[in-house]
C-alpha cells in the first residue's frame, strides 16, 4: 500500500470519462488535461485506425460527415454500447498514452467511468484495453457515481441523492444512498436524439437535408425545452432534397422546441419512472435533496424548469456539467483506499 502511494507520486494517475460523445481525462492536481470527441477515423470497411492511431479525437471529429470514400469517422460508443471493441481500444489507448506522455516513470493507475448500462463483456473489454495501454491498475466506476462525486453530492451518506446525466447517446438516471445505487435506469435517448429530431424536422418541413454537426449547432444556439424570453431564429444550410442543390433557410427557436418535444418527453418519462420505483424513505429524502443534472445534454435551455414541473422536485444543474463525471473520477482516485470497500466499483465480472 505504501509502495503503491510512493509509486503514485511518480506516475500520472488519471480519471477517464469514456463518454459516447466526449472523452475527458483528469489528473490529480492538474484538473482536466484532455477533452476530445470520442471519434476515430478508420479505413472504410475495416477497423484499421488511420495514421497509426493519430486520427482520433478532434482530428477525427472534423472528418465526421466529410470523409472521402476510403475513410470513415466512427463514434465507437455512439449508443452507449461498444459497437466495436478494437476501435474503442485504439481510442482509449491513444488518449491514455497522450496524457501519460513519454516521460512516465511508472505506469499510471486509471479510473474509468463507464455507462451503467454496459454489459459484463463490454466492461471486460474496457478494462483489458486500459491494461494493454499501460495502466498499472485499472478501476471501473459507474458513471452515475462518478457524476455524483463530481457534483459534490453526499452520495456516501444515509440520505438519497439523485443524478440525471444526459450525454450524447444515453441518459442515466440514478438514485443513490450510502455509496450505492438504489435504483437506476439507462436509456438510449439523449443529446444525439435531439440532433436527429432537428434533422427530421428540416427534412419534413423544408425539404432540406442537414448534417449532424449543423443540427447540433442549431440545438446549442437556439434549442430549448421550455419557452424562453427572447425567442430567436437562425439560418441553416444544407442540401435541397428536390433540386439536390445547396440552400439555406431560416428557422425559429419555437419550431426547434416543438421538434425536440418527442425525445425530450422520453427523457422526462425516464426520470419520473425511476422516481416511481424508489423506496418511500428515499423518496422522502429527495423532497429535501432534489435532483442534480449533469452531462452536456443538461445544458439545453429550460430543461431544469421542465423537469422541475414534471417531478415537483427541486432541480439543479451541476457546475460545469460537461466535466462533472471526469472530475468525479479524479476525486475518486484520490480517495480510492478509503472508498474502494464501500463502493462496488472494482472489476466484479
Ligand atoms: P457523453 O458523456 O455521452 O460523451 P456529454 O456529457 O459530453 O456526453 O454531452 C454531449 C452532448 O451534450 C451532445 O449531445 C451535445 O450536443 C450536448 N451539448 C453540449 N453543449 C450543449 C448545450 N449548450 N446545449 C444543449 N446540448 C449541449
Ligand atoms: Mg457522460
XYZ file of C-alpha atoms and ligand atoms in Angstrom:
377
model
C 0.000 0.000 0.000
C 2.742 2.454 0.984
C 4.773 1.400 -2.025
C 1.711 1.965 -4.171
C 1.406 5.510 -2.833
C 5.069 6.216 -3.436
C 4.816 4.988 -6.993
C 1.702 7.153 -7.337
C 3.822 10.265 -6.803
C 5.855 9.434 -9.893
C 3.099 8.266 -12.185
C 0.374 10.218 -13.957
C -2.666 8.629 -12.292
C -5.756 9.564 -14.244
C -9.516 9.537 -14.158
C -11.224 8.976 -17.504
C -14.793 9.738 -18.540
C -15.296 7.464 -21.510
C -18.383 9.152 -22.939
C -20.460 8.423 -26.027
C -19.670 11.918 -27.355
C -16.606 13.133 -25.493
C -13.755 11.550 -23.609
C -12.215 13.566 -20.790
C -9.163 12.832 -18.710
C -8.490 14.411 -15.325
C -5.179 14.178 -13.484
C -4.688 14.783 -9.790
C -3.568 18.335 -9.107
C -3.925 19.329 -12.765
C -7.668 19.100 -13.389
C -8.936 18.241 -16.874
C -5.937 17.641 -19.125
C -7.704 16.158 -22.141
C -11.148 16.807 -23.593
C -11.730 15.347 -27.035
C -14.591 13.867 -29.051
C -14.918 10.069 -28.826
C -14.311 9.689 -32.553
C -11.865 7.550 -34.518
C -11.103 7.652 -38.238
C -10.727 4.259 -39.885
C -10.210 2.858 -43.371
C -13.650 2.210 -44.776
C -14.972 -1.311 -44.290
C -12.190 -2.232 -41.853
C -11.419 -1.368 -38.282
C -7.952 -0.245 -39.194
C -7.328 3.045 -37.444
C -5.759 5.696 -39.672
C -2.211 7.016 -39.403
C -1.060 4.796 -36.559
C -3.856 5.965 -34.320
C -3.266 9.674 -34.811
C -6.697 10.234 -36.340
C -8.521 10.169 -33.019
C -10.454 12.863 -31.161
C -10.632 16.373 -32.642
C -8.808 15.419 -35.806
C -11.315 12.639 -36.452
C -14.377 14.672 -35.463
C -13.591 17.203 -38.144
C -13.839 14.339 -40.607
C -17.340 13.266 -39.480
C -19.721 13.563 -42.406
C -16.944 14.924 -44.644
C -14.752 11.895 -45.236
C -13.631 10.883 -48.693
C -14.672 7.470 -49.965
C -11.869 5.470 -48.423
C -12.172 6.789 -44.860
C -14.961 6.799 -42.284
C -15.083 8.536 -38.947
C -16.678 6.357 -36.279
C -18.059 7.020 -32.836
C -17.466 3.583 -31.307
C -19.627 4.217 -28.224
C -22.367 6.138 -30.001
C -25.372 4.408 -28.485
C -23.886 3.753 -25.080
C -22.858 0.285 -26.115
C -19.474 -0.540 -27.516
C -20.155 -1.165 -31.178
C -16.574 -2.025 -31.936
C -14.115 -3.263 -29.343
C -10.958 -2.816 -31.395
C -11.743 0.769 -32.281
C -12.694 1.578 -28.693
C -9.436 0.094 -27.542
C -7.437 2.091 -30.087
C -9.141 5.264 -28.918
C -8.704 4.606 -25.219
C -5.054 3.715 -25.546
C -4.399 6.765 -27.711
C -5.861 9.022 -25.010
C -4.085 7.267 -22.126
C -0.746 7.450 -23.939
C -1.299 11.069 -24.908
C -1.813 12.039 -21.262
C 0.934 9.944 -19.732
C 3.381 11.065 -22.398
C 6.766 9.543 -22.906
C 8.034 10.800 -19.622
C 6.284 8.384 -17.315
C 8.500 6.659 -14.802
C 5.859 4.301 -13.512
C 2.712 3.162 -15.235
C -0.409 5.048 -14.179
C -3.379 3.961 -12.140
C -6.522 4.575 -14.133
C -10.127 5.021 -13.047
C -12.571 4.767 -15.939
C -16.177 5.771 -15.699
C -18.422 3.553 -17.776
C -22.141 3.847 -18.562
C -24.095 1.727 -16.077
C -25.976 0.077 -18.932
C -22.989 -1.689 -20.486
C -22.615 -5.458 -20.365
C -20.027 -7.512 -18.492
C -18.305 -8.301 -21.790
C -18.042 -4.612 -22.630
C -16.724 -3.839 -19.136
C -14.099 -6.511 -19.551
C -13.108 -5.036 -22.933
C -12.649 -1.556 -21.443
C -10.662 -2.989 -18.556
C -8.380 -5.014 -20.836
C -7.858 -2.057 -23.174
C -6.673 0.115 -20.300
C -4.292 -2.581 -19.119
C -2.906 -3.049 -22.607
C -2.492 0.720 -22.943
C -0.125 0.591 -19.983
C -2.245 1.074 -16.865
C -0.652 -0.296 -13.700
C -4.050 -0.719 -12.039
C -7.457 -0.188 -13.589
C -10.672 0.548 -11.747
C -14.095 0.877 -13.314
C -16.545 3.295 -11.780
C -20.220 3.501 -12.667
C -20.973 6.793 -14.373
C -23.799 7.954 -12.036
C -21.491 7.521 -9.048
C -18.711 9.444 -10.761
C -21.211 12.180 -11.659
C -22.485 12.328 -8.073
C -18.928 12.668 -6.733
C -18.115 15.330 -9.321
C -21.264 17.267 -8.472
C -20.409 17.163 -4.769
C -23.472 15.147 -3.736
C -23.375 13.388 -0.336
C -23.600 10.031 -2.089
C -21.873 8.171 0.761
C -24.294 9.344 3.422
C -27.542 7.812 4.611
C -29.636 10.149 2.520
C -30.816 9.793 -1.057
C -29.121 11.664 -3.906
C -30.452 11.681 -7.436
C -28.457 12.305 -10.560
C -29.671 12.642 -14.155
C -26.740 12.513 -16.561
C -27.765 13.403 -20.121
C -24.941 12.615 -22.512
C -24.871 12.193 -26.269
C -26.015 8.594 -26.623
C -27.505 7.761 -23.243
C -29.323 9.311 -20.336
C -28.533 7.748 -16.992
C -30.841 8.287 -14.078
C -29.785 7.022 -10.666
C -30.844 7.341 -7.074
C -28.056 6.644 -4.620
C -27.684 6.232 -0.920
C -24.821 5.062 1.287
C -22.415 4.983 -1.642
C -24.528 2.558 -3.592
C -27.018 2.792 -6.419
C -30.535 2.082 -5.114
C -32.355 2.443 -8.440
C -31.051 3.314 -11.846
C -32.163 3.402 -15.405
C -30.201 3.972 -18.575
C -31.997 4.835 -21.809
C -30.603 5.396 -25.253
C -32.284 8.733 -25.706
C -30.047 11.771 -25.171
C -28.358 14.680 -26.966
C -27.876 12.822 -30.278
C -31.606 12.167 -30.495
C -32.296 15.869 -30.139
C -29.982 16.472 -33.107
C -31.793 13.783 -35.089
C -35.158 15.341 -34.286
C -33.903 18.610 -35.766
C -32.655 16.810 -38.891
C -36.065 15.130 -39.300
C -37.871 18.441 -38.845
C -35.763 20.171 -41.509
C -36.408 17.328 -43.909
C -40.155 17.219 -43.272
C -40.914 20.928 -43.144
C -38.350 22.369 -45.564
C -37.187 19.501 -47.770
C -33.710 20.375 -46.543
C -31.139 17.742 -45.669
C -28.758 18.918 -42.958
C -25.787 17.206 -41.331
C -25.391 16.101 -37.699
C -22.928 18.845 -36.870
C -25.258 21.506 -38.236
C -28.174 20.065 -36.275
C -26.100 20.087 -33.078
C -25.233 23.735 -33.679
C -28.909 24.608 -34.086
C -29.717 22.796 -30.824
C -26.984 24.566 -28.872
C -27.650 28.004 -30.337
C -31.431 28.227 -30.322
C -32.741 24.936 -28.862
C -34.814 24.912 -25.679
C -37.070 22.686 -23.597
C -39.265 25.471 -22.211
C -40.366 28.820 -23.548
C -37.567 31.367 -23.405
C -37.909 35.112 -23.098
C -36.082 36.085 -26.238
C -37.270 33.731 -28.961
C -34.803 33.909 -31.867
C -34.089 32.398 -35.254
C -31.069 31.335 -37.252
C -30.006 30.408 -40.767
C -29.494 26.728 -41.502
C -27.624 25.417 -44.512
C -27.937 22.074 -46.219
C -28.953 20.383 -49.429
C -32.340 20.782 -51.024
C -33.943 17.365 -51.383
C -35.748 18.204 -54.589
C -33.235 20.221 -56.592
C -30.258 18.500 -54.941
C -28.543 21.881 -54.633
C -27.143 23.695 -51.582
C -29.626 26.051 -49.950
C -30.228 27.880 -46.708
C -33.363 28.633 -44.762
C -34.241 30.384 -41.528
C -35.817 28.579 -38.552
C -37.162 29.863 -35.246
C -36.452 28.741 -31.695
C -40.154 27.991 -31.243
C -40.247 25.430 -34.019
C -36.982 23.861 -32.801
C -38.554 23.443 -29.354
C -41.552 21.724 -30.920
C -39.256 19.436 -32.908
C -37.445 18.438 -29.701
C -40.636 17.521 -27.853
C -40.649 13.783 -28.538
C -37.106 12.858 -27.418
C -37.407 15.294 -24.507
C -40.567 13.555 -23.338
C -38.755 10.216 -23.416
C -36.039 11.665 -21.166
C -38.576 13.181 -18.778
C -40.517 9.906 -18.608
C -37.347 8.026 -17.675
C -36.844 10.402 -14.766
C -40.416 10.077 -13.469
C -40.399 6.290 -13.956
C -37.232 5.973 -11.871
C -38.797 8.111 -9.150
C -41.893 5.922 -9.096
C -39.782 2.863 -8.331
C -37.849 4.259 -5.369
C -38.425 3.242 -1.726
C -40.629 5.666 0.226
C -37.839 6.623 2.660
C -35.526 7.549 -0.196
C -38.351 9.389 -1.949
C -38.821 11.398 1.244
C -35.138 12.392 1.184
C -35.454 13.562 -2.414
C -38.141 16.036 -1.431
C -35.336 17.743 0.501
C -32.356 16.984 -1.728
C -33.874 17.377 -5.180
C -32.333 16.276 -8.462
C -28.886 17.135 -9.848
C -28.395 17.355 -13.615
C -25.092 16.519 -15.307
C -23.813 15.832 -18.836
C -23.789 18.132 -21.856
C -27.432 17.440 -22.703
C -28.431 19.051 -19.405
C -27.278 22.397 -20.834
C -30.334 22.628 -23.082
C -32.108 25.854 -22.161
C -35.133 25.402 -19.919
C -34.525 21.734 -19.161
C -34.260 22.186 -15.371
C -37.581 24.046 -15.343
C -39.338 21.352 -17.354
C -38.007 18.583 -15.110
C -38.986 20.545 -12.047
C -42.553 20.800 -13.337
C -42.721 17.107 -14.223
C -41.406 15.839 -10.885
C -42.342 18.533 -8.388
C -38.764 18.341 -7.068
C -36.011 20.902 -6.914
C -33.765 20.556 -9.986
C -30.238 21.944 -10.088
C -27.601 21.961 -12.789
C -24.177 20.685 -11.713
C -21.335 23.134 -12.019
C -19.771 22.608 -15.451
C -21.969 19.611 -16.361
C -19.696 18.500 -19.221
C -16.730 17.828 -16.903
C -18.655 16.577 -13.890
C -18.011 12.854 -14.455
C -14.304 13.310 -15.236
C -13.774 15.428 -12.135
C -15.625 12.750 -10.139
C -13.268 10.022 -11.355
C -10.237 12.088 -10.296
C -11.689 12.703 -6.823
C -12.444 9.000 -6.559
C -8.835 8.222 -7.424
C -7.608 10.475 -4.635
C -9.772 8.666 -2.105
C -9.514 5.221 -3.559
C -8.132 3.452 -0.477
C -10.909 4.809 1.643
C -13.761 4.333 -0.815
C -12.965 1.095 -2.530
C -14.578 -1.025 0.139
C -17.788 0.944 0.237
C -18.283 1.354 -3.495
C -18.972 -1.646 -5.675
C -16.817 -0.264 -8.409
C -13.999 -2.680 -8.940
C -13.965 -5.314 -11.576
C -16.701 -7.613 -10.381
C -17.124 -9.609 -13.525
P -21.192 11.814 -23.236
O -20.955 11.702 -21.771
O -22.203 10.836 -23.753
O -19.926 11.819 -24.016
P -21.515 14.672 -22.885
O -21.852 14.762 -21.444
O -20.131 15.036 -23.295
O -21.886 13.238 -23.479
O -22.579 15.579 -23.664
C -22.618 15.616 -25.054
C -23.980 16.085 -25.503
O -24.258 17.362 -24.933
C -24.068 16.246 -27.015
O -25.289 15.723 -27.478
C -24.028 17.769 -27.172
O -24.711 18.195 -28.345
C -24.755 18.214 -25.936
N -24.497 19.616 -25.565
C -23.315 20.211 -25.310
N -23.470 21.523 -25.023
C -24.807 21.762 -25.102
C -25.633 22.932 -24.930
N -25.099 24.109 -24.602
N -26.974 22.806 -25.089
C -27.510 21.616 -25.422
N -26.810 20.483 -25.604
C -25.465 20.545 -25.447
Mg -21.166 11.170 -19.937
